[in-house]
Amino acid sequence: MSDINPAHHHRHFVLLEGDLDACLDHFFSLTENLCQPILAAPDLDIFHAIKNPQLETCTKIANKKLKQVLGQSHEAVFLDIEAGLSASAISLIAGTIKGGGVLALALRDLKHWLNSIDQEQARYLPWPLTSADAKPNFKEYFLAKLKLNKIQHIKLGTFTSAPHALASIQKGPKDLIPSKEQNQLIEAIKTFAIKANEQRKTSLENKSASFVLAHRGRGKSTALGIALAQLNQMSAEMSVAITGPNKAAIAQLEKSYFQTLDNSSKTENLAHNLFFSPDSLIHSPKKLDVLIVDEAAALPLPMLTSLFGIYKHLIFSSTNHGYEGSGRGFGIKFIDYLKQESQRFNTLTLSEPIRWREGDALEAFISDLLLIKAQTNEEITPHHNRHHSLEQTHTLNLEKISQSDWQVNQQALLQCFSLLVSAHYQTSPDDIRWILDDPSVSTWILKAENQLISTSVISEEGQLDPSLALAVAQGIRRPRGHLLPQSLLAHEGHLDAGDYRYWRISRIASQSHLQKQGYASELLTKIGQAGTENRVDFLSTSFAATFDVVNFWQKNGFICVRLGTSRDQASGCYSVMMLKPLNAKAEKLSRLYQAFYLSNLKQNLDRDYPDIEQKLAQALVQTGPNKDQLDYIETASFKAIEAEKDQHDLKLFAHHHRPYETIRAQLYRSVIAKEKDQSKEMALLREAALNPLKEANFTQFKLHSKKAIDKALRQSVSLHLL
């Protein structure tokens, strides 16, 4: 049998049911002619008891390390799902399989599996919930999608015959032969670069950008590598560089680059010759005609805007099916930014798969399972006069969907999740499971004329056991879930924060064409009313702080109670936590939390957040409905309360595990209170308290590691400030 061309064949996809050794035997028979199979599972120990010698020729990868295979190509993958079903694992591995290859999922007994404890599900359940408290909604959803997509299901038994081996797969040709669509992209990139080079020689250089978007398997990185090599061959004067999240992310681009060059053996490695890290390009700018940013969605948005601010001509490339790095919302937001800031901008796309045949069953299943092709509803476009309420324009209805309701609300799941993927960074395939399986999560939908307008996902948090709350404050315990109360305990030292009920707004989004018309605010108002009826104490939220987003929440009555101490890797922003009290007791408590926050921020903002933009800094000190707060934090009565709390916070640092970054203001006030004490023993504390976080010189105290500094500071606080 002759080898097959992967681009001309569909991939095989099968569910195997039976003993692990029987499933592996079937898989090995099926893949006899395929190269180096991959074996994956939540825990690789399951393969240790299997005596089959073919296991020795396989690469074994635990689910948690499957991100390492992104950008690679495989012919055969065996994924055991008996111990846990991971949407992310299936999504990651499926995209690496060539046409003519196979993905085999395996489990022991389907009926038992459906109701057995699932390791993957347990990761999404907050304290004190266990799998016994949750229904297997995602598993049922998964099996329904298998049946709907007519995926082959093989029950293995004593009389099951061995399968026919799949045909071997052609190795790639020595000379790359791009498709017609790839050729069009290559020519467009070359034209862009040539124009950029010509403009650089004139005084009329304008900003220009191209954005390359494609689903996985379309040959985007290959086309970029070919274009880069051809530009290299065309002109020695052409100055082009490439950047990305890391060197591994550009492996396919590098491979196609060298395959295209006439004399690659004499060319230095791309990583040394053309690849630069994003940080180095920002901090040590190069003279470039064109900068190519591959896998752009995996880089923080502020980093991308910094690169765009430094370089004149850029090509950004990203996968656009919604789960690569930042999600589909990345493309929408960043393309809008580029359109506004560029004098010349265009988008380039690839739609034809080159690693498998069009109409591939595995791709269709993954797309259906993970709602990748779900389209948000663009038909309803209500407009209202500013002087009329939303209700006067359309009747707005609120629906709540809980864990037990999703099986009869499949269409709502598709619409809501598609909208959330479009709007939010870091949306993951596993978020579908979180929404379906976590009993503490509910999804709220605002509709007009039966059309989805806005949606929000809420996590119920709080009401921790007193002993658990204290352990959290001391840094001893970090139970699953309960983000807001845990952070208020562990980072702010509010020892009563675990007592209350919170509805945390985990996600909120409106249709893109209906944004800034008040619908999300209307949804929040209705959720707040429902929270009051359900005796909830606070609505809460935590997000990457930008001026517009902070301003939105403040307009809806939320107040800041915590600012994170480091920038988020994906968004490039500091996180902020906000509360909205729903009863009188919660209102009194939130005023006190806000007062502590404002007093600490007054001390820390200029010193520890010098890089925060002025507009955002001003928003972070807004008091909202508590108009007199800035005056209150200067009163003697508050200073007395604060001094007592400072002592509690410093004890949590000195005697337990409170992070140093969270007691900076408390340390400053305590050191200043002892400013007359210029003793040698206080010198370390003065150095820490009086200098910006990253500028304190601890080497003068012979402290050279973070661990040593932390230990010395805890000892000094205990000896001299308590």
XYZ file of C-alpha atoms in Angstrom:
722
model
C 0.000 0.000 0.000
C 1.417 3.380 -0.990
C 1.805 6.198 1.497
C -1.044 8.737 1.712
C -0.780 12.521 1.537
C -2.113 13.927 4.849
C -3.648 16.984 3.160
C -5.822 14.665 1.017
C -7.250 12.576 3.861
C -9.500 12.964 6.854
C -8.299 12.069 10.323
C -9.690 9.056 12.168
C -11.409 9.448 15.516
C -12.592 6.590 17.700
C -13.845 5.946 21.245
C -12.553 2.657 22.670
C -14.367 0.985 25.566
C -12.670 -1.885 27.397
C -9.753 -2.899 29.605
C -6.735 -0.648 29.205
C -4.556 -3.416 27.749
C -7.284 -4.318 25.226
C -7.690 -0.645 24.230
C -3.930 -0.315 23.750
C -3.722 -3.548 21.728
C -6.472 -2.255 19.425
C -4.746 1.117 19.108
C -1.351 -0.450 18.300
C -2.907 -2.690 15.650
C -4.664 0.295 14.126
C -1.495 2.405 14.082
C 0.960 -0.288 12.997
C 2.071 1.777 9.980
C 2.083 5.154 11.754
C 5.067 6.804 13.404
C 5.781 7.160 17.136
C 2.354 7.182 18.794
C 1.649 9.526 21.693
C 0.080 8.170 24.898
C -1.630 10.701 27.178
C -3.618 10.509 30.416
C -4.241 12.562 33.573
C -1.800 10.239 35.385
C 0.833 8.273 33.437
C 1.113 5.660 36.211
C -1.769 3.757 34.574
C 0.624 2.566 31.851
C 3.156 1.049 34.279
C 1.202 -2.188 34.766
C 0.859 -2.806 31.028
C 3.413 -5.333 29.719
C 3.018 -4.576 26.007
C 6.554 -3.952 24.602
C 5.166 -1.402 22.130
C 4.757 1.020 25.024
C 8.511 1.485 24.994
C 8.375 3.076 21.517
C 5.709 5.613 22.524
C 6.050 9.142 23.866
C 4.031 9.524 27.080
C 2.666 12.932 28.120
C 0.514 13.821 31.140
C -2.526 15.991 30.396
C -1.097 18.922 32.341
C 1.939 19.016 30.006
C 0.068 18.778 26.697
C 0.700 22.459 25.939
C 4.188 21.301 25.010
C 2.810 19.683 21.827
C 1.370 22.906 20.372
C 2.939 23.559 16.983
C 3.927 19.903 16.541
C 2.434 17.289 14.197
C 1.564 13.720 15.200
C 0.209 10.688 13.404
C -1.380 8.766 16.278
C -2.538 9.747 19.761
C -4.089 7.589 22.501
C -5.802 9.666 25.204
C -7.119 7.756 28.203
C -10.107 9.548 29.759
C -11.043 6.956 32.401
C -9.769 9.020 35.353
C -10.797 12.400 33.961
C -12.219 14.123 30.905
C -10.362 17.314 29.975
C -11.769 19.579 27.270
C -8.426 21.394 27.029
C -6.496 18.138 26.582
C -8.740 17.009 23.732
C -8.595 20.448 22.099
C -4.796 20.679 22.340
C -4.001 17.190 21.084
C -6.585 17.119 18.282
C -5.006 20.092 16.537
C -1.661 18.297 16.211
C -2.896 15.215 14.330
C -2.158 14.937 10.605
C -4.581 13.860 7.918
C -4.684 10.059 7.796
C -3.742 9.932 11.491
C -5.905 8.902 14.420
C -7.071 10.117 17.824
C -8.296 7.312 20.082
C -10.057 8.103 23.352
C -10.262 5.215 25.809
C -12.284 4.318 28.903
C -13.132 1.072 30.735
C -16.939 0.884 31.031
C -19.155 3.672 29.709
C -21.996 3.423 32.241
C -19.619 3.244 35.190
C -17.463 6.045 33.754
C -20.391 8.413 33.444
C -21.034 8.430 37.193
C -17.544 7.749 38.534
C -15.408 10.355 40.313
C -13.639 12.493 37.741
C -10.260 14.020 38.638
C -10.757 16.809 36.127
C -14.187 17.763 37.476
C -12.895 17.963 41.044
C -10.566 20.830 40.040
C -13.571 23.076 39.334
C -15.533 22.494 42.522
C -15.066 25.056 45.330
C -14.800 24.110 48.990
C -16.600 22.188 50.441
C -18.136 20.652 47.276
C -16.984 17.279 45.945
C -17.952 15.204 42.915
C -20.764 13.736 45.017
C -22.380 17.209 44.992
C -22.111 17.700 41.228
C -23.872 16.078 38.310
C -21.799 14.760 35.373
C -23.307 17.318 33.008
C -20.172 17.790 30.947
C -19.702 14.049 30.472
C -23.313 13.723 29.305
C -22.820 16.702 27.001
C -19.621 15.113 25.650
C -21.330 11.760 24.932
C -24.247 13.522 23.254
C -21.813 15.335 20.946
C -20.082 12.030 20.114
C -23.426 10.518 19.143
C -24.547 13.604 17.205
C -21.300 13.631 15.211
C -21.528 9.847 14.624
C -18.102 9.177 16.107
C -17.140 5.497 15.971
C -17.581 3.743 19.349
C -15.922 0.319 19.672
C -16.665 -1.988 22.620
C -13.745 -4.337 23.032
C -14.335 -7.879 24.233
C -13.150 -11.435 23.905
C -14.357 -11.774 20.321
C -13.393 -8.367 19.016
C -11.299 -8.802 15.876
C -8.140 -6.797 15.318
C -8.659 -3.699 13.155
C -7.102 -3.171 9.746
C -3.970 -1.081 10.071
C -4.197 2.461 8.751
C -2.045 3.362 5.759
C 1.299 5.004 6.450
C 1.519 8.767 5.966
C 3.769 10.483 3.460
C 6.699 12.379 4.826
C 6.735 16.035 3.875
C 8.484 16.906 0.584
C 12.002 18.302 0.811
C 10.854 21.424 -1.042
C 7.786 23.079 0.416
C 4.875 23.389 -2.002
C 2.479 25.988 -0.597
C -1.211 25.883 -1.452
C -2.829 28.524 -3.644
C -4.184 30.269 -0.537
C -0.787 30.159 1.180
C 0.848 31.606 -1.934
C -1.579 34.528 -1.840
C -0.648 35.154 1.800
C 3.076 34.884 1.036
C 2.806 37.423 -1.796
C 0.768 39.787 0.414
C 3.422 39.641 3.142
C 6.225 40.262 0.646
C 4.349 43.235 -0.860
C 3.799 44.653 2.643
C 7.513 44.301 3.472
C 8.680 45.815 0.168
C 6.438 48.866 0.668
C 7.745 49.219 4.229
C 11.328 49.093 2.965
C 10.591 51.744 0.326
C 8.872 53.999 2.885
C 11.840 53.768 5.256
C 13.963 55.462 2.593
C 11.609 58.452 2.465
C 10.529 61.060 4.965
C 6.850 60.088 4.522
C 6.877 56.937 6.596
C 3.424 56.046 7.987
C 2.265 53.378 10.407
C 1.112 50.156 8.717
C -0.037 46.813 10.051
C -1.348 43.498 8.769
C -3.165 40.918 10.841
C -2.986 37.260 9.753
C -5.810 35.116 11.155
C -6.382 31.403 10.646
C -7.784 28.324 12.363
C -5.329 25.645 13.414
C -4.003 23.379 10.659
C -4.199 26.050 7.949
C -0.454 26.515 7.475
C -0.170 30.055 8.803
C 3.271 29.630 10.387
C 4.535 27.699 7.383
C 3.499 30.522 5.045
C 5.166 33.103 7.295
C 8.401 31.097 7.269
C 8.366 30.822 3.469
C 7.678 34.544 3.074
C 10.478 35.385 5.497
C 12.954 33.176 3.608
C 11.972 34.644 0.233
C 12.414 38.173 1.566
C 15.825 37.150 2.870
C 16.750 35.883 -0.602
C 15.376 38.951 -2.408
C 17.351 41.646 -0.647
C 20.189 41.825 1.818
C 19.001 45.340 2.691
C 15.631 44.090 3.938
C 15.627 44.210 7.732
C 12.993 41.838 9.134
C 12.714 40.294 12.597
C 10.282 37.942 14.258
C 9.059 37.698 17.819
C 6.612 35.532 19.721
C 5.823 34.188 23.201
C 8.917 31.927 23.108
C 11.187 30.081 20.688
C 9.047 26.915 20.796
C 6.052 28.910 19.531
C 7.868 29.642 16.261
C 9.211 26.105 15.681
C 7.082 25.491 12.577
C 7.901 28.927 11.175
C 11.624 28.266 11.700
C 11.362 24.851 10.022
C 9.667 26.221 6.895
C 12.103 29.160 6.802
C 15.130 26.861 6.529
C 13.389 24.451 4.173
C 12.832 27.341 1.764
C 16.335 28.837 1.845
C 18.621 27.752 -1.003
C 21.601 27.226 1.295
C 20.275 26.778 4.831
C 23.381 24.974 6.026
C 25.323 28.261 5.856
C 22.631 30.242 7.642
C 22.684 30.794 11.372
C 19.875 29.460 13.500
C 16.770 31.637 13.170
C 16.649 32.098 16.943
C 20.067 33.763 16.783
C 19.624 35.527 13.462
C 16.067 36.860 13.286
C 14.200 35.952 16.471
C 14.142 38.395 19.381
C 12.161 38.217 22.594
C 9.384 40.827 22.925
C 11.098 42.324 25.982
C 14.395 42.858 24.160
C 12.612 44.511 21.219
C 10.908 46.922 23.619
C 13.859 47.717 25.872
C 16.548 47.612 23.147
C 14.811 48.691 19.915
C 16.215 47.531 16.571
C 16.190 49.286 13.182
C 13.682 47.191 11.246
C 11.707 47.399 8.031
C 9.152 44.891 9.323
C 8.504 43.140 12.611
C 6.506 39.881 12.506
C 4.735 38.941 15.747
C 3.712 35.268 15.616
C 1.130 33.756 18.009
C 0.257 37.310 19.049
C -2.747 36.245 21.133
C -0.378 34.587 23.616
C 1.282 37.952 24.401
C -0.157 40.583 26.770
C -2.073 43.331 24.996
C 0.061 46.135 26.560
C 3.173 44.390 25.211
C 1.649 44.309 21.707
C 0.698 47.981 21.857
C 4.241 48.815 23.049
C 5.716 46.991 20.054
C 3.306 48.812 17.753
C 4.313 52.113 19.327
C 8.029 51.487 18.705
C 8.000 49.927 15.215
C 6.454 51.410 12.069
C 5.464 48.301 10.115
C 4.222 45.133 11.799
C 2.599 41.857 10.808
C 0.656 40.208 13.624
C -0.273 36.547 13.322
C -2.689 34.584 15.476
C -4.912 31.550 15.614
C -8.517 32.719 15.769
C -10.671 29.817 16.874
C -11.034 31.279 20.346
C -8.723 29.308 22.660
C -5.153 30.226 21.685
C -3.888 32.349 24.533
C -6.253 35.268 24.925
C -9.353 34.052 23.144
C -11.409 35.454 20.310
C -11.868 38.722 22.179
C -8.182 39.412 21.551
C -8.719 39.598 17.784
C -11.755 41.849 18.052
C -10.171 44.345 20.461
C -6.711 44.432 18.948
C -7.903 44.709 15.343
C -10.044 47.693 16.357
C -6.956 49.262 17.948
C -4.825 48.681 14.832
C -7.507 50.125 12.547
C -7.593 53.314 14.600
C -3.829 53.724 14.932
C -2.604 52.632 11.464
C -2.543 54.687 8.301
C -2.538 51.422 6.352
C -4.160 48.254 7.724
C -5.489 44.979 6.354
C -6.410 41.504 7.544
C -5.197 38.338 5.838
C -6.815 34.948 6.345
C -6.350 31.269 5.561
C -9.401 29.023 5.486
C -8.331 25.780 3.749
C -6.765 23.119 5.974
C -3.416 21.789 4.759
C -2.730 19.210 7.487
C -5.962 17.323 6.782
C -8.782 17.211 4.258
C -11.638 19.728 4.212
C -14.699 18.422 6.060
C -12.627 16.543 8.651
C -14.819 14.726 11.216
C -12.434 15.334 14.130
C -12.295 19.069 13.437
C -16.099 19.165 13.179
C -16.455 17.331 16.510
C -14.006 19.622 18.339
C -15.722 22.671 16.857
C -19.124 21.392 18.019
C -17.942 20.255 21.462
C -16.147 23.503 22.264
C -18.694 25.802 20.576
C -15.965 27.225 18.346
C -18.229 27.953 15.399
C -21.060 29.341 17.486
C -22.185 32.665 16.084
C -23.481 35.449 18.282
C -26.822 36.860 17.258
C -26.402 40.034 15.248
C -30.019 40.452 14.154
C -31.470 42.512 16.954
C -30.199 46.093 16.993
C -32.379 48.023 19.421
C -31.742 51.760 19.597
C -33.221 53.950 22.284
C -33.534 57.621 22.888
C -31.342 58.845 25.746
C -34.442 60.179 27.469
C -36.200 56.824 27.423
C -35.422 53.870 29.650
C -34.391 50.543 28.225
C -37.687 49.040 29.325
C -39.596 51.609 27.261
C -37.681 50.542 24.157
C -37.751 46.763 24.683
C -39.120 44.449 27.329
C -36.043 43.072 29.020
C -36.329 39.639 30.601
C -33.910 38.054 33.056
C -33.272 34.303 33.067
C -31.119 32.314 35.467
C -29.646 28.991 34.377
C -28.141 26.744 37.055
C -26.148 23.534 36.789
C -29.243 21.341 36.656
C -30.872 23.380 33.861
C -28.292 23.132 31.073
C -29.444 19.861 29.525
C -32.671 21.543 28.403
C -30.931 24.821 27.501
C -28.314 23.712 24.960
C -29.027 26.620 22.620
C -28.578 29.112 25.457
C -25.229 27.484 26.321
C -24.069 27.901 22.731
C -25.104 31.561 22.586
C -23.762 32.516 26.027
C -20.421 30.800 25.681
C -19.824 32.214 22.225
C -20.486 35.694 23.578
C -18.124 35.143 26.524
C -15.332 33.824 24.278
C -15.679 36.917 22.096
C -15.442 39.267 25.051
C -12.944 37.819 27.510
C -9.268 37.081 27.714
C -8.073 33.638 28.750
C -11.338 31.855 28.001
C -10.483 28.170 28.033
C -12.259 25.048 26.730
C -12.448 23.908 30.354
C -14.689 26.896 31.132
C -17.510 24.945 29.457
C -17.091 22.229 32.057
C -16.897 24.798 34.857
C -20.201 26.348 33.779
C -21.913 22.971 33.295
C -20.662 21.108 36.373
C -20.067 23.569 39.246
C -23.237 23.788 41.409
C -22.043 27.126 42.840
C -22.055 28.718 39.367
C -25.100 30.217 37.675
C -25.472 31.976 34.339
C -27.748 34.995 34.017
C -29.159 36.074 30.673
C -30.752 39.362 29.681
C -33.056 39.017 26.692
C -35.102 41.392 24.568
C -37.740 39.964 22.239
C -36.325 36.500 23.087
C -32.873 37.484 21.758
C -29.726 37.314 23.881
C -28.502 40.806 24.787
C -26.124 40.326 27.738
C -24.946 37.467 29.891
C -23.106 37.067 33.183
C -21.594 34.100 35.011
C -21.809 34.258 38.809
C -19.860 32.237 41.397
C -21.310 31.932 44.889
C -18.581 32.490 47.478
C -18.070 32.979 51.189
C -19.505 31.613 54.450
C -16.264 29.821 55.266
C -15.858 27.934 58.523
C -14.198 30.246 61.110
C -11.236 27.882 61.552
C -10.736 27.684 57.787
C -11.003 31.471 57.422
C -8.289 31.964 60.065
C -6.046 29.410 58.338
C -6.519 31.285 55.056
C -5.579 34.586 56.727
C -2.460 32.930 58.159
C -1.499 31.565 54.744
C -1.814 27.949 55.875
C -4.813 26.936 53.748
C -5.979 27.844 50.240
C -9.199 25.921 49.599
C -10.559 25.743 46.062
C -12.683 28.674 44.930
C -13.862 31.644 47.021
C -11.537 34.108 45.295
C -12.843 37.328 46.895
C -13.165 36.303 50.549
C -9.872 34.394 50.402
C -7.984 37.381 49.018
C -9.559 39.744 51.549
C -8.424 37.348 54.279
C -4.968 36.416 52.997
C -3.899 39.738 51.430
C -5.886 42.401 53.275
C -6.191 40.812 56.719
C -9.963 41.312 56.997
C -10.569 38.479 59.439
C -14.373 38.692 59.135
C -14.409 38.534 55.303
C -15.127 34.794 55.266
C -18.380 35.227 57.219
C -20.395 36.800 54.411
C -22.131 35.689 51.205
C -20.745 36.956 47.900
C -22.016 36.676 44.359
C -18.875 37.192 42.293
C -19.442 38.397 38.738
C -16.894 36.093 37.068
C -17.819 37.088 33.507
C -20.109 39.691 31.961
C -20.574 40.583 28.304
C -23.002 42.186 25.869
C -23.341 41.675 22.134
C -20.598 43.720 20.456
C -23.056 45.821 18.438
C -25.092 46.572 21.587
C -22.278 47.668 23.878
C -22.269 51.050 25.648
C -26.064 51.209 25.545
C -26.622 50.325 29.217
C -27.540 46.655 28.857
C -24.723 45.251 31.019
C -25.599 47.800 33.720
C -29.243 46.780 33.505
C -28.221 43.143 33.917
C -26.157 44.049 37.004
C -29.095 45.943 38.484
C -31.372 42.925 38.071
C -28.722 40.575 39.508
C -28.350 42.904 42.505
C -32.112 42.806 43.081
C -32.043 39.006 42.939
C -29.079 38.982 45.342
C -30.965 41.100 47.862
C -33.948 38.732 47.638
C -31.590 35.791 48.259
C -29.964 37.487 51.281
C -26.600 37.867 49.610
C -24.316 40.399 51.325
C -22.136 41.541 48.418
C -21.865 41.516 44.677
C -18.162 41.341 43.866
C -15.810 41.266 40.935
C -12.107 40.887 40.151
C -10.531 41.845 36.836
C -7.533 43.326 35.020
C -7.689 47.030 35.808
C -8.017 49.501 32.956
C -9.614 52.934 33.247
C -12.679 52.067 31.157
C -13.435 48.843 33.038
C -12.899 50.358 36.512
C -15.105 53.271 35.479
C -17.867 50.882 34.327
C -17.990 49.085 37.680
C -17.836 52.321 39.657
C -20.805 53.678 37.701
C -22.674 50.569 38.820
C -22.034 51.225 42.514
C -18.950 49.036 43.081
C -16.043 50.248 45.220
C -12.377 49.203 45.138
C -11.129 47.178 48.108
C -7.903 45.649 46.784
C -5.276 46.352 44.114
C -2.959 43.498 43.108
C 0.782 43.812 43.600
C 1.955 42.527 40.180
C 0.805 42.714 36.578
C -1.194 39.839 35.116
C 0.798 37.953 32.487
C -2.037 37.748 29.933
C -3.521 41.237 30.194
C -0.418 43.110 31.344
C -2.577 44.869 33.956
C -2.830 44.929 37.731
C -5.871 43.123 39.112
C -8.446 45.004 41.146
C -11.188 43.684 43.422
C -14.444 45.540 43.967
C -17.534 45.131 46.124
C -21.117 46.347 46.051
C -22.959 45.939 49.375
C -26.554 44.692 49.246
C -27.648 45.376 52.857
C -26.963 47.824 55.688
C -24.463 45.614 57.526
C -22.519 44.936 54.324
C -22.544 48.661 53.519
C -20.968 49.533 56.869
C -18.338 46.824 56.431
C -17.521 47.809 52.841
C -16.941 51.430 53.929
C -14.351 50.195 56.428
C -12.689 47.906 53.856
C -12.567 50.811 51.407
C -11.064 53.128 54.027
C -8.204 50.696 54.689
C -7.708 50.271 50.926
C -7.601 54.041 50.300
C -5.208 54.684 53.162
C -2.843 51.938 51.989
C -3.068 53.032 48.370
C -2.303 56.624 49.341
C 0.989 55.332 50.702
C 1.760 52.723 48.018
C 0.561 54.220 44.738
C 3.444 56.539 43.832
C 6.084 54.362 45.454
C 5.139 50.837 44.292
C 3.055 51.531 41.159
C 5.118 54.151 39.298
C 4.200 52.648 35.921
C 0.431 52.865 36.349
C -1.232 55.326 33.976
C -2.452 58.562 35.552
C -6.037 58.208 34.395
C -6.329 54.762 35.970
C -4.588 55.925 39.160
C -7.198 58.662 39.561
C -10.009 56.154 39.067
C -8.581 53.794 41.677
C -8.857 56.443 44.411
C -12.467 57.342 43.607
C -14.704 56.815 46.634
C -17.974 56.209 44.795
C -21.036 56.578 47.016
C -18.855 57.078 50.129
C -18.155 60.770 49.498
C -16.380 61.559 52.776
C -13.944 58.641 52.783
C -10.817 60.658 51.933
C -11.564 62.964 54.858
C -12.425 60.042 57.145
C -9.063 58.277 56.674
C -7.334 61.406 58.037
C -9.361 61.457 61.281
C -7.953 60.456 64.660
C -10.654 57.843 65.138
C -9.718 56.051 61.907
C -5.984 56.363 62.641
C -6.559 54.539 65.948
C -8.467 51.719 64.194
C -5.796 51.565 61.503
C -2.927 51.378 63.999
C -4.563 48.408 65.704
C -5.129 46.671 62.350
C -1.543 47.384 61.272
C -0.377 45.411 64.289
C -2.629 42.475 63.345
C -1.371 42.572 59.744
C 2.274 42.685 60.808
C 1.704 39.725 63.153
C 0.268 37.752 60.238
C 3.432 38.601 58.311
C 5.964 38.002 61.100
C 4.455 34.876 62.644
C 2.606 33.307 59.713
C 2.685 33.509 55.902
C 1.225 36.882 54.943
C 3.052 38.030 51.753
C 5.518 40.900 52.157
C 4.048 42.826 49.202
C 0.719 43.104 51.039
C 2.050 44.802 54.208
C 4.093 47.581 52.574
C 1.920 50.454 53.821
C 1.597 48.930 57.292
C 5.376 48.546 57.492
C 5.917 52.160 56.398
C 3.530 53.581 59.005
C 5.085 51.467 61.753
C 8.646 52.439 60.807
C 7.716 56.131 60.564
C 6.126 55.900 64.018
C 9.588 54.891 65.270
C 11.571 57.379 63.203
C 13.500 58.519 66.270
C 14.873 55.013 66.574
C 17.918 55.157 64.271
C 19.416 52.006 65.711
C 21.316 49.517 63.637
C 18.590 46.959 64.266
C 15.999 49.168 62.534
C 18.160 49.781 59.443
C 16.820 46.782 57.490
C 13.221 47.796 58.155
C 13.911 51.399 57.146
C 15.481 50.232 53.877
C 12.429 48.096 53.116
C 9.800 50.628 54.175
C 11.199 53.851 52.735
C 12.166 52.640 49.237
C 10.142 51.467 46.253
C 9.510 47.733 46.203
C 12.093 46.980 43.506
C 14.742 49.503 44.568
C 15.532 48.556 48.160
C 19.193 47.574 48.543
C 19.255 44.438 50.680
C 22.725 43.363 49.602
C 24.194 45.818 52.140
C 22.737 43.491 54.782
C 24.311 40.475 53.022
C 20.899 39.317 51.855
C 21.149 38.045 48.291
C 18.049 35.923 47.705
C 14.345 36.594 47.950
C 14.006 33.808 50.497
C 16.743 35.276 52.720
C 15.255 38.788 52.509
C 11.796 37.497 53.388
C 13.090 35.567 56.411
C 15.128 38.520 57.701
C 12.218 40.946 57.345
C 9.846 38.645 59.225
C 12.366 38.286 62.063
C 13.014 42.043 62.224
C 9.302 42.903 62.270
C 8.749 40.402 65.072
C 11.641 41.776 67.146
C 11.264 45.512 66.616
C 7.682 46.400 65.598
C 5.449 44.064 67.610
